Amino acid sequence: MQPYGSTLLAAAVNGDLMVFLQIGDGDAVVVTARGEAGRAVPDDPELDGVHTSSLCQPDPLRSLRTGVVDVRADGVVLAFLCTDGFGTSRVDADGWWRQTGEQLVDFGRTRGLDWIAAQLPDWLDEPARIGGDDTSMVILARQDLEHSTKPAPAAG
């Protein structure tokens, strides 16, 4: 037998609410119209860089983490979920998900969601080759993202 793990990442949208479920590593990220990214679920306390929670463990529901986001109230225009193979292959390991969120919102506005969909296979292939791990990503975006303009910076 070989040790094996399996990550579960899920999101559902109902009206203005997005619900996120996660067991194991990987990332669930929401991004506002301003390009500000945040984690959709709390960090996994079991994740230590070597070990992680898994759908394959004896009691996986013990490790279930959830998050609910009100997209209108929080100004969310995009969310992405990805397996850990995408983020761990990045040299900017600490802030990659913020930069990725900002870039996805910008690409959605300037190039469109169809363009993002066409690029996604190549974007996932490179980290898989570099890191040697699986890479999967799902992007949820408001349809009107393509037709929106970048909001002015908040007054401060």
Coordinates of C-alpha atoms in Angstrom, one line a residue, residues 7-10 20-27 40-47 52-53 60-67:
T7 CA -8.4 16.9 -1.7
L8 CA -12.0 18.1 -1.9
L9 CA -12.8 21.6 -3.1
A10 CA -16.3 22.7 -3.9
F20 CA -17.3 26.8 -0.2
L21 CA -16.3 23.4 1.1
Q22 CA -12.8 22.1 1.5
I23 CA -11.0 19.1 2.9
G24 CA -7.2 19.0 2.5
D25 CA -4.9 21.3 0.7
G26 CA -5.5 23.4 -2.3
D27 CA -6.9 26.9 -2.4
A40 CA -12.8 31.7 1.1
V41 CA -12.3 29.1 3.9
P42 CA -10.2 29.1 7.1
D43 CA -6.7 27.7 7.0
D44 CA -6.3 24.0 7.7
P45 CA -4.6 23.6 11.2
E46 CA -3.4 20.1 10.1
L47 CA -1.5 21.4 7.1
T52 CA -2.5 17.4 5.2
S53 CA -6.1 16.5 5.9
P60 CA -12.8 13.2 6.7
L61 CA -15.8 15.3 7.9
R62 CA -13.7 16.2 11.0
S63 CA -11.5 18.2 8.6
L64 CA -14.3 19.9 6.6
R65 CA -13.8 23.6 6.4
T66 CA -16.6 25.9 5.1
G67 CA -17.1 29.5 4.1

